XYZ file of N, CA, C and O in Angstrom:
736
model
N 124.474 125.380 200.768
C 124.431 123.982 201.187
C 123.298 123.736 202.180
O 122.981 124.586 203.013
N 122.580 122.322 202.049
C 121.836 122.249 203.259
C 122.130 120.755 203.853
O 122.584 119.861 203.139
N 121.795 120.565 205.360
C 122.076 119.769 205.404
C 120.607 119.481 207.010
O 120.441 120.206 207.992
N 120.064 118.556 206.738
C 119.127 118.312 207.384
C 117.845 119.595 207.591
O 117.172 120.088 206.686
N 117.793 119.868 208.838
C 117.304 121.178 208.567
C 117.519 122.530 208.372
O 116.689 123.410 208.145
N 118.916 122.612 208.502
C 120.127 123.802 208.238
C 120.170 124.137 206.808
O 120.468 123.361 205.900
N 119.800 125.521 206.691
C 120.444 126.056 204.907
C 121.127 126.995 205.281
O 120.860 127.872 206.101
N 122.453 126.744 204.397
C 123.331 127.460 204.438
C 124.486 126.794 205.261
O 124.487 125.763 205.934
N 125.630 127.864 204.952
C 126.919 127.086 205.787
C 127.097 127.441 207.106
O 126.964 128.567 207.586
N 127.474 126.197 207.788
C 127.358 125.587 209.210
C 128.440 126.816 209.772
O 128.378 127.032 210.983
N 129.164 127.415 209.186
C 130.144 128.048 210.312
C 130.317 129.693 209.408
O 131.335 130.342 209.168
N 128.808 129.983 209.060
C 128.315 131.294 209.165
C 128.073 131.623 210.438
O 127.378 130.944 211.195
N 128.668 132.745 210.753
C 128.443 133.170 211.899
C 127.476 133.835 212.631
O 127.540 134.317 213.762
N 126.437 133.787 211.711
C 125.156 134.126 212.335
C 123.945 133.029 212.057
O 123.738 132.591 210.925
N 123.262 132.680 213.073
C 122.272 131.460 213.216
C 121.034 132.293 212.960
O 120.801 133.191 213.769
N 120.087 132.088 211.791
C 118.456 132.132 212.454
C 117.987 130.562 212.540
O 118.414 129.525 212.031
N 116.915 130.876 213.418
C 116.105 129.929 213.970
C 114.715 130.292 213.731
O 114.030 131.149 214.290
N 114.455 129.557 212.886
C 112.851 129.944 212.292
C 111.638 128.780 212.870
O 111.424 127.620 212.520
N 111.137 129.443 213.652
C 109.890 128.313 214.277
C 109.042 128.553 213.246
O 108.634 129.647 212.854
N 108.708 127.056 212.668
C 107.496 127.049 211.711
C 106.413 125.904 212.094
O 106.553 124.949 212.858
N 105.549 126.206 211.504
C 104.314 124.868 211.518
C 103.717 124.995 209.750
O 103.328 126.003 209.160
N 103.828 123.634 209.268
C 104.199 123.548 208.072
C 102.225 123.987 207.809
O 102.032 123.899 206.597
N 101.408 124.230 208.253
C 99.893 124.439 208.145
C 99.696 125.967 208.580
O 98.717 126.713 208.606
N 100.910 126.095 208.875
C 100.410 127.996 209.312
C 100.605 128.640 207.853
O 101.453 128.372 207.002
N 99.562 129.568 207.832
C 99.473 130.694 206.933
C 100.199 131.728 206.818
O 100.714 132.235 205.822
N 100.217 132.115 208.272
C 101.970 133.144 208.277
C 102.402 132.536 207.779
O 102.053 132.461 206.601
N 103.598 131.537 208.316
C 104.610 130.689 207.862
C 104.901 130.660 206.236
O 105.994 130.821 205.694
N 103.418 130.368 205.502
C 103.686 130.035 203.961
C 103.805 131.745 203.753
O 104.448 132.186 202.801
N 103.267 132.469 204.527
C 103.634 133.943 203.864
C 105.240 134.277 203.956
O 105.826 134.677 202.950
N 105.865 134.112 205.094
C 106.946 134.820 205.337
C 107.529 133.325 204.428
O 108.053 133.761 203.403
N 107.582 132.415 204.436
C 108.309 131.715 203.436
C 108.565 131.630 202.001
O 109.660 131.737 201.450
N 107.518 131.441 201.503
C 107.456 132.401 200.153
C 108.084 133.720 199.735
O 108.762 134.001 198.747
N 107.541 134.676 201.083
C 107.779 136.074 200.414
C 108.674 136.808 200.582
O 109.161 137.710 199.901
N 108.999 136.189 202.001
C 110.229 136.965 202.558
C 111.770 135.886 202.785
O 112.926 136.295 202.670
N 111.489 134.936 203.011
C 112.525 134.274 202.965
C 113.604 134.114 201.655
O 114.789 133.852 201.861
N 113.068 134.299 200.320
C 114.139 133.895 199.145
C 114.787 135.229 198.980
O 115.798 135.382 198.294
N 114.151 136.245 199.657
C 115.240 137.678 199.363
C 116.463 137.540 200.357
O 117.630 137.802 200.069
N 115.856 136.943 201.947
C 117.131 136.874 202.681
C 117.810 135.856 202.285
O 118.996 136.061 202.028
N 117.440 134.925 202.173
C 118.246 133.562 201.695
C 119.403 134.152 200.732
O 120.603 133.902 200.847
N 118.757 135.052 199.685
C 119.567 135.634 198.498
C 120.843 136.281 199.060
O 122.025 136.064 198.796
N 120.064 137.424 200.192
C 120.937 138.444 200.088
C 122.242 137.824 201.316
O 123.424 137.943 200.992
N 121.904 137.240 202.568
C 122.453 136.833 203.743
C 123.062 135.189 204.222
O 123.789 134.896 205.171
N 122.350 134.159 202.995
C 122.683 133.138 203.531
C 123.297 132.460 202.241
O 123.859 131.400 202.518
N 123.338 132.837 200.758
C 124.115 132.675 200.312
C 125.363 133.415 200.085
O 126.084 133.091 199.141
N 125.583 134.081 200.627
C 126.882 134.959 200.751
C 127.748 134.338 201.817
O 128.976 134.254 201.797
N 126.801 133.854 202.885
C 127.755 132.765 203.569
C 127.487 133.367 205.023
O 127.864 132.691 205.981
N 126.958 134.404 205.217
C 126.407 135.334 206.533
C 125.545 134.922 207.063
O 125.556 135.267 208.245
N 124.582 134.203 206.754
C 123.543 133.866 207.811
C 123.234 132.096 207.746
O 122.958 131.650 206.632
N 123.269 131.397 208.590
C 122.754 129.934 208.315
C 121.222 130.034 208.734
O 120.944 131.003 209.441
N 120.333 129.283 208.442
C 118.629 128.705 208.849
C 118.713 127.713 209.222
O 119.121 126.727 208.609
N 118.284 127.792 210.479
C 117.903 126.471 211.547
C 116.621 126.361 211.396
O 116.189 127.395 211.905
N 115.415 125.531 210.876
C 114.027 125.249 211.080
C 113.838 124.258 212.839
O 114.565 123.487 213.465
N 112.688 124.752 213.017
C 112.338 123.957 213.735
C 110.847 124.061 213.903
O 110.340 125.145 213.615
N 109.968 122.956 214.385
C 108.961 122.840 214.364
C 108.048 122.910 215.636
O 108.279 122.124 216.555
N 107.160 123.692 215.721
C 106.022 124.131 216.598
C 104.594 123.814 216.303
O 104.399 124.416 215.247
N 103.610 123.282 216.595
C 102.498 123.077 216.427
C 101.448 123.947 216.792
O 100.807 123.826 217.835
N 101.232 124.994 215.774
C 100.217 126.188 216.199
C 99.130 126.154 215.282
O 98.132 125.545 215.667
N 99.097 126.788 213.902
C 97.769 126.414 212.925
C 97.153 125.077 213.075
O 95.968 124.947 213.381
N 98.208 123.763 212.790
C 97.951 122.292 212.915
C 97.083 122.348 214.271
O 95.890 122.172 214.025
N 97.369 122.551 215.671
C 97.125 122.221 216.341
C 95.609 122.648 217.289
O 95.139 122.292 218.369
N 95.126 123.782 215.983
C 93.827 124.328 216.525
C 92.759 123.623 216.321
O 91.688 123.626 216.928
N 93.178 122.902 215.261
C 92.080 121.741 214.283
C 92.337 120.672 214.458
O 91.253 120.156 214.728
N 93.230 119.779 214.500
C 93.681 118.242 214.346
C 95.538 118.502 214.810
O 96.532 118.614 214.092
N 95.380 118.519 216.182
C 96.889 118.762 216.234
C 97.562 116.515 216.228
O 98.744 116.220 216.404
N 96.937 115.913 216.096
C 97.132 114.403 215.001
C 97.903 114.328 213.832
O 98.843 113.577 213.573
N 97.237 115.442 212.984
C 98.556 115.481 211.823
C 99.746 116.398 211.501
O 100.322 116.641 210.441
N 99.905 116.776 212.609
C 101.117 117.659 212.829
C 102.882 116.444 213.177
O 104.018 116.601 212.731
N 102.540 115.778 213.752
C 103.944 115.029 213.742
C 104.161 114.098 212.242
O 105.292 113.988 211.770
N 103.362 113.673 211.797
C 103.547 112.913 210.252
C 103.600 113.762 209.870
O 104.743 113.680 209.422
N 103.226 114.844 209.568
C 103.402 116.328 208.787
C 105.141 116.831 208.753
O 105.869 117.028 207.780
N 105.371 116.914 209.937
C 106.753 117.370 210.196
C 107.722 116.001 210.241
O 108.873 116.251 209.883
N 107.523 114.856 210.544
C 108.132 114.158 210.030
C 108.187 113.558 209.033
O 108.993 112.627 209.025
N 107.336 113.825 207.709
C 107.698 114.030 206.504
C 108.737 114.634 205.639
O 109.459 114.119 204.785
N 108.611 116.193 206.186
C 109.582 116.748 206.437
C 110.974 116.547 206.513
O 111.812 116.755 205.635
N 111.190 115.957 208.097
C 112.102 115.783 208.605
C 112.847 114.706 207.415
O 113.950 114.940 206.920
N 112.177 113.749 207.152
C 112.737 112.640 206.292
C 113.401 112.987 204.982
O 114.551 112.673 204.679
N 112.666 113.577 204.341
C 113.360 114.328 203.315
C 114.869 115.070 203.581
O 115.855 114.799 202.896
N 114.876 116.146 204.803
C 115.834 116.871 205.317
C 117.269 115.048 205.524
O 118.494 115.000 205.418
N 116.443 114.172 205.764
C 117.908 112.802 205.875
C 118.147 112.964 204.530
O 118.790 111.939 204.301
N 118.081 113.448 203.667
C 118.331 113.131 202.280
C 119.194 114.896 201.506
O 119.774 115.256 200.482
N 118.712 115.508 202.909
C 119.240 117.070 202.548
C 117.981 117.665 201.645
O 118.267 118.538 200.826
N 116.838 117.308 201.736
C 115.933 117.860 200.654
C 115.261 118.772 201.674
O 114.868 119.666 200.925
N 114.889 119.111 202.857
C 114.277 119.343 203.772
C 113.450 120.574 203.252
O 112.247 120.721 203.467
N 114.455 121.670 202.351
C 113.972 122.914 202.490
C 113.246 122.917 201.294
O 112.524 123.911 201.207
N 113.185 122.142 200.327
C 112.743 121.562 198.790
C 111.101 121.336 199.745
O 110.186 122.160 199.766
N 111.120 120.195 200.350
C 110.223 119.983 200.883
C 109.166 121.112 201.710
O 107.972 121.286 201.469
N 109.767 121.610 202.456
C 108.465 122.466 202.948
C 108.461 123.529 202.287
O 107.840 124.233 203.083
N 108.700 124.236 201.364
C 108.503 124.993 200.436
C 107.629 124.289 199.414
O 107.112 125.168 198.724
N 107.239 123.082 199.017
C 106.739 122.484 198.093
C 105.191 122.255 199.405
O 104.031 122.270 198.994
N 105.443 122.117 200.506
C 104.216 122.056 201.658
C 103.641 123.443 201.315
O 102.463 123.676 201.044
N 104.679 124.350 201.368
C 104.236 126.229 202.074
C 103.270 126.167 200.394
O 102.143 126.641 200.258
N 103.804 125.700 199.651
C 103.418 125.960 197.857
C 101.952 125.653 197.879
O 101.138 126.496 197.502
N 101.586 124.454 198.317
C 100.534 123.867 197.803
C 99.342 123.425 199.404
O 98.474 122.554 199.466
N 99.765 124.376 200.430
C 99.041 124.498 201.236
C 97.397 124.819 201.618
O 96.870 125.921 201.467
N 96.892 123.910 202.013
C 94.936 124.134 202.232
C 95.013 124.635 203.737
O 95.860 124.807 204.613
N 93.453 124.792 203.509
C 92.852 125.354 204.404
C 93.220 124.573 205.800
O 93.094 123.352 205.711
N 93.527 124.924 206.699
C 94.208 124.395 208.441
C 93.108 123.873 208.937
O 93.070 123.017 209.821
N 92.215 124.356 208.404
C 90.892 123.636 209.164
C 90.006 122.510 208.267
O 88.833 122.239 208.524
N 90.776 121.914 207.183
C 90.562 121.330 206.547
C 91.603 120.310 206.958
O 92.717 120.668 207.341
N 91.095 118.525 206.845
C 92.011 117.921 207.202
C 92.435 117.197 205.675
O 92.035 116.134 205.200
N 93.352 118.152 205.142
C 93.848 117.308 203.405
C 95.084 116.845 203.895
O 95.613 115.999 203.175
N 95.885 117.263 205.242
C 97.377 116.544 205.165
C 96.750 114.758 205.316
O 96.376 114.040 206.244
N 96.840 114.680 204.484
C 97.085 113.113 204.511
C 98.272 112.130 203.971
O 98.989 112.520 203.049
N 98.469 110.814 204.580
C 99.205 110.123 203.891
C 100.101 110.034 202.187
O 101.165 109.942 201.575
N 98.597 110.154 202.145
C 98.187 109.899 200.544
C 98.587 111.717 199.993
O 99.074 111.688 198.863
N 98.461 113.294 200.607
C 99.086 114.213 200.388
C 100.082 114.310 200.636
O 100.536 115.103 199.811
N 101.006 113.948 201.429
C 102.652 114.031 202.159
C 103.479 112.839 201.152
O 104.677 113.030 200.946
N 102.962 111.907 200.686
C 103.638 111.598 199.534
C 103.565 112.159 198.568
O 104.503 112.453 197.827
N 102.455 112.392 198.426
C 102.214 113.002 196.753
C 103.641 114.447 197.094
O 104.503 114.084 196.295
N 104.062 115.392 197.615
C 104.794 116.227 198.041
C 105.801 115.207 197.798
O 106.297 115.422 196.692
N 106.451 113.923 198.505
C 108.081 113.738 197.955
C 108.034 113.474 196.841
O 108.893 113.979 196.118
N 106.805 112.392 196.118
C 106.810 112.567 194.432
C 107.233 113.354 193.597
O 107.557 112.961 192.476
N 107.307 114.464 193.919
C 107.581 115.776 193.434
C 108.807 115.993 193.517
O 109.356 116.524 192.552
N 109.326 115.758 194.306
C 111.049 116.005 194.457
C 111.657 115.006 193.890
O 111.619 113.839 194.280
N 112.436 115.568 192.635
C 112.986 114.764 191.554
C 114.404 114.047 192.027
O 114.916 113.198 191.298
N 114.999 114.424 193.261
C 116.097 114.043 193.976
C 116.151 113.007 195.106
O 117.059 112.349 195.615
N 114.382 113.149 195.369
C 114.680 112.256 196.299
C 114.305 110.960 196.299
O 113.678 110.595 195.305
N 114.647 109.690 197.652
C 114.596 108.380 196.906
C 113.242 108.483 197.731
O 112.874 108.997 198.787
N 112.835 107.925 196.969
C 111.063 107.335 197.283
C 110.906 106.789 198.873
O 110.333 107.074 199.925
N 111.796 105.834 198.308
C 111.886 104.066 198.986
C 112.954 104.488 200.305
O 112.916 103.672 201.226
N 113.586 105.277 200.434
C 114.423 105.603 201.728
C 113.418 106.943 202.601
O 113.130 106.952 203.797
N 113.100 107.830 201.710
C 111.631 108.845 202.652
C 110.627 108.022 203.322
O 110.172 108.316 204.427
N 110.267 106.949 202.625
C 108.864 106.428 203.382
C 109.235 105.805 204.519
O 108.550 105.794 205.541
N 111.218 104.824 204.282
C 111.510 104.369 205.256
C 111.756 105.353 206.560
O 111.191 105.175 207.639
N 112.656 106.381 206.297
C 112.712 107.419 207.002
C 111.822 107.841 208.218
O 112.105 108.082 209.392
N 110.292 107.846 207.313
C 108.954 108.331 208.165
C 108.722 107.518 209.539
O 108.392 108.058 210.595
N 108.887 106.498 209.411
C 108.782 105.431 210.611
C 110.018 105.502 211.258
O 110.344 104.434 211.777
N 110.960 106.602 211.416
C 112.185 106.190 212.517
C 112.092 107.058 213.966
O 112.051 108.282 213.850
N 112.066 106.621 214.992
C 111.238 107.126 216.117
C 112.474 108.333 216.551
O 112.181 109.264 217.302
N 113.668 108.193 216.054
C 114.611 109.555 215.879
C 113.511 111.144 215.573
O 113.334 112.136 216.281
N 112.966 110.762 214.217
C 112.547 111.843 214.211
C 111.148 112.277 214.661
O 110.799 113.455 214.747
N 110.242 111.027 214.991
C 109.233 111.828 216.248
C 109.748 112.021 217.207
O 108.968 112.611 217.954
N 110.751 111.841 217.691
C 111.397 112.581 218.881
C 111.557 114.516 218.936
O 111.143 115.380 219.708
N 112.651 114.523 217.252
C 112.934 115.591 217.107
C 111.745 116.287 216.904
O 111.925 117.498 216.782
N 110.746 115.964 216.840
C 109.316 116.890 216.918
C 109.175 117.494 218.419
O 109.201 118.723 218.490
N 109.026 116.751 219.642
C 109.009 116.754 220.282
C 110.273 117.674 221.147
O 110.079 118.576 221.961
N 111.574 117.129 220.684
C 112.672 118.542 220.863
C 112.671 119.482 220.564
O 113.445 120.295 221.070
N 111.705 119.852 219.492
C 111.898 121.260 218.714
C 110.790 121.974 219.830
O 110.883 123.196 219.949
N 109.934 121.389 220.504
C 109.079 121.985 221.333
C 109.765 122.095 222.621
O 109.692 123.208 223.141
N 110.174 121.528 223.019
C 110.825 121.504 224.194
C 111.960 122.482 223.978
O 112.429 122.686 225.098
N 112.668 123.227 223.024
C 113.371 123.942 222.620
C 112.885 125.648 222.647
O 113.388 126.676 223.101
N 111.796 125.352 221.998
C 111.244 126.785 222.106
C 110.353 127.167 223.656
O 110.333 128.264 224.216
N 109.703 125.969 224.074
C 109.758 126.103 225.916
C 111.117 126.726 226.124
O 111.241 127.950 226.158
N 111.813 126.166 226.220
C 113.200 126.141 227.142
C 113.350 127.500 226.615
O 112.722 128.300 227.308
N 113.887 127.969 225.754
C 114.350 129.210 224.865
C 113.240 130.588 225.636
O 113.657 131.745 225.674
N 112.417 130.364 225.964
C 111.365 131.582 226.616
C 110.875 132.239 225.266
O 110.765 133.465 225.290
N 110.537 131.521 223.978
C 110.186 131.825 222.910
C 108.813 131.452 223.020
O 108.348 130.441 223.547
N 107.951 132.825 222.198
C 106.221 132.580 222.222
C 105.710 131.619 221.680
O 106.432 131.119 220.817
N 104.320 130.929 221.894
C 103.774 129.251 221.022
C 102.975 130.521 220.352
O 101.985 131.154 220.719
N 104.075 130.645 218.897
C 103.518 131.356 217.618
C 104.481 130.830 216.604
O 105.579 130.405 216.963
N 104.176 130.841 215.566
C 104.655 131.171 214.506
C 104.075 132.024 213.429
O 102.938 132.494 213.468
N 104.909 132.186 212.494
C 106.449 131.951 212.376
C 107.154 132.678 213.551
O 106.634 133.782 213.717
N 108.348 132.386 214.584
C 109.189 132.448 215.239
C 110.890 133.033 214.689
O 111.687 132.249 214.173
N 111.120 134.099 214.857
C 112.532 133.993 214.315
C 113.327 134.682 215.249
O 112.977 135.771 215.704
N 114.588 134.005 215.631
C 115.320 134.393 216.337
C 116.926 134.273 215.772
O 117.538 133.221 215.587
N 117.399 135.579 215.566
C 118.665 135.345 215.220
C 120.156 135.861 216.342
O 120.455 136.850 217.011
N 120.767 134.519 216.019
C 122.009 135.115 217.013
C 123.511 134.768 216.318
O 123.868 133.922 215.497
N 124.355 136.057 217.202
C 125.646 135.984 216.466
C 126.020 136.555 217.081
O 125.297 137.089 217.922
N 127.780 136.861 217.027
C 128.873 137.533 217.949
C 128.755 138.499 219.013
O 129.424 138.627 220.039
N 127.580 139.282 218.480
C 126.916 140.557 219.827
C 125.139 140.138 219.901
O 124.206 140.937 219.825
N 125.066 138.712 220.065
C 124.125 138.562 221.240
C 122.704 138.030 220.039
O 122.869 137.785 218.844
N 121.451 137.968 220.753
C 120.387 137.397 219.932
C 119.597 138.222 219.876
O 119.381 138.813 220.935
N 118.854 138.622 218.716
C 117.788 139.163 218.226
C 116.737 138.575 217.915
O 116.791 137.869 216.908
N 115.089 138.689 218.870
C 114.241 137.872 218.462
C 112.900 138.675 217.706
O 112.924 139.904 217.648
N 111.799 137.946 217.167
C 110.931 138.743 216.408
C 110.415 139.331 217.627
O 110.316 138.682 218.668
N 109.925 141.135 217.465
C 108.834 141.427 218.339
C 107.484 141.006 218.757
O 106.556 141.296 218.002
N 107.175 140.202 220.123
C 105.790 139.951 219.982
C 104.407 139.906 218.738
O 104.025 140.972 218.254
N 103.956 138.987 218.450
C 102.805 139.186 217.703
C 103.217 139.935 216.401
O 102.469 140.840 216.032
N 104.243 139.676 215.722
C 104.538 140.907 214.522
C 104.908 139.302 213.645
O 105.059 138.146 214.041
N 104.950 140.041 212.146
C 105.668 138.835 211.264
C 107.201 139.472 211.144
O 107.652 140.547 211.538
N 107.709 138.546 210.554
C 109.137 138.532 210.318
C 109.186 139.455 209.075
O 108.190 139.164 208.412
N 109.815 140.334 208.516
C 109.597 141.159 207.608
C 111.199 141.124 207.222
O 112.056 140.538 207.883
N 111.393 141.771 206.180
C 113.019 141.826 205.163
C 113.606 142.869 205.925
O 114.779 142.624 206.208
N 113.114 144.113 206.415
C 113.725 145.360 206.774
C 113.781 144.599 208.008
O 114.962 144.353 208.254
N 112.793 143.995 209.121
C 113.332 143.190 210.571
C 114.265 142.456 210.332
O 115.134 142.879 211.095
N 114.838 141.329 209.582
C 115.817 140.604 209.478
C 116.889 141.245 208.774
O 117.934 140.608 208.899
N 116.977 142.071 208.219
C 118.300 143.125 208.041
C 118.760 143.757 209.293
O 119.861 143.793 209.842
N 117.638 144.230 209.580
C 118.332 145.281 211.159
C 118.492 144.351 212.423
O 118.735 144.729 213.569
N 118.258 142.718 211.866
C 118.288 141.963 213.298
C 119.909 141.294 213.158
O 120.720 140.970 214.024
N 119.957 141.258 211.798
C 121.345 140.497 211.041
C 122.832 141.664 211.504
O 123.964 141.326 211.848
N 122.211 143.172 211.325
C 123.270 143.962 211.571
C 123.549 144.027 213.148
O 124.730 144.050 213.495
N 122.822 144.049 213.861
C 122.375 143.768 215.083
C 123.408 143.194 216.130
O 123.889 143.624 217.179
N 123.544 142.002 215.368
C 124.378 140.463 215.776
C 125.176 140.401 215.511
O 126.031 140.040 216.319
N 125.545 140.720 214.107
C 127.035 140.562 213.754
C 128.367 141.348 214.024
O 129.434 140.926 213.578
């Protein structure tokens, strides 16, 4: 199940928290490559839920401008429960960070694509100052949290305590197994 930016079920007892920036190159790596094995093995079984949240790091070396329409694109979709459809369809068809292609005219063309969602309620969505806020919380979150301005970010917690990524490393399948056994 998903429900905004959450995949998986809400009262799995183990949380990750994945800091992403929908223009980072990590990000589309560990999303793509590593995320559909855990998803497989940990969060449809009902063991692990995914919390996204958003950080401005690739976006923000070049044009950190299109980083909040970026993520609140995003976000809008996620009102509809499409959220994770969505930045997987971003991580899919991702350019160069130092290229400015997120545009208007690209961040639609992306909900076009999603055969579920309503057109006419995403675009409304985009303009609700709720979710440039939650841009802004998700930063103030990973401040607060004593979490590094990197992504991808993953921090998982559960019954014996939180496990976060090691400094400067990516998130890998064998790290999120031994972070999952870890916690639980």
């Amino acid at each position: 199940p998903q429900s905004g930016e959450r995949l998986g079920s809400p009262t799995a007892k183990i949380t990750m928290t994945y800091v992403g920036d929908l223009e980072c190159p990590y990000c589309r790596e560990f999303t793509l490559k590593v995320l559909p094995g855990f998803i497989a093995d940990y969060v449809r079984t009902g063991k692990v839920n995914v919390v996204y949240r958003s950080l401005c790091t690739a976006t923000c070396h070049f044009n950190s401008s299109r980083f909040v329409p970026q993520q609140v694109a995003a976000y809008a979709a996620g009102r509809q429960n499409l959220f994770w459809q969505y930045a997987e369809l971003f991580y899919r068809e991702q350019g160069d960070e130092s290229q400015p292609y997120v545009t208007q005219r690209y961040l639609s063309g992306l909900a076009e694509q999603i055969p579920e969602l309503d057109f006419s309620r995403w675009l409304t969505d985009r303009h609700d100052p709720v979710l440039i806020h939650q841009v802004t919380a998700d930063e103030a979150f990973v401040t607060r949290s004593g979490l590094p301005p990197q992504t991808p970010e993953v921090v998982l917690t559960g019954p014996n305590g939180s496990e976060r990524l090691p400094a400067n490393a990516l998130p890998s399948k064998a790290w999120l197994s031994a972070a999952v056994r870890a916690v639980a």
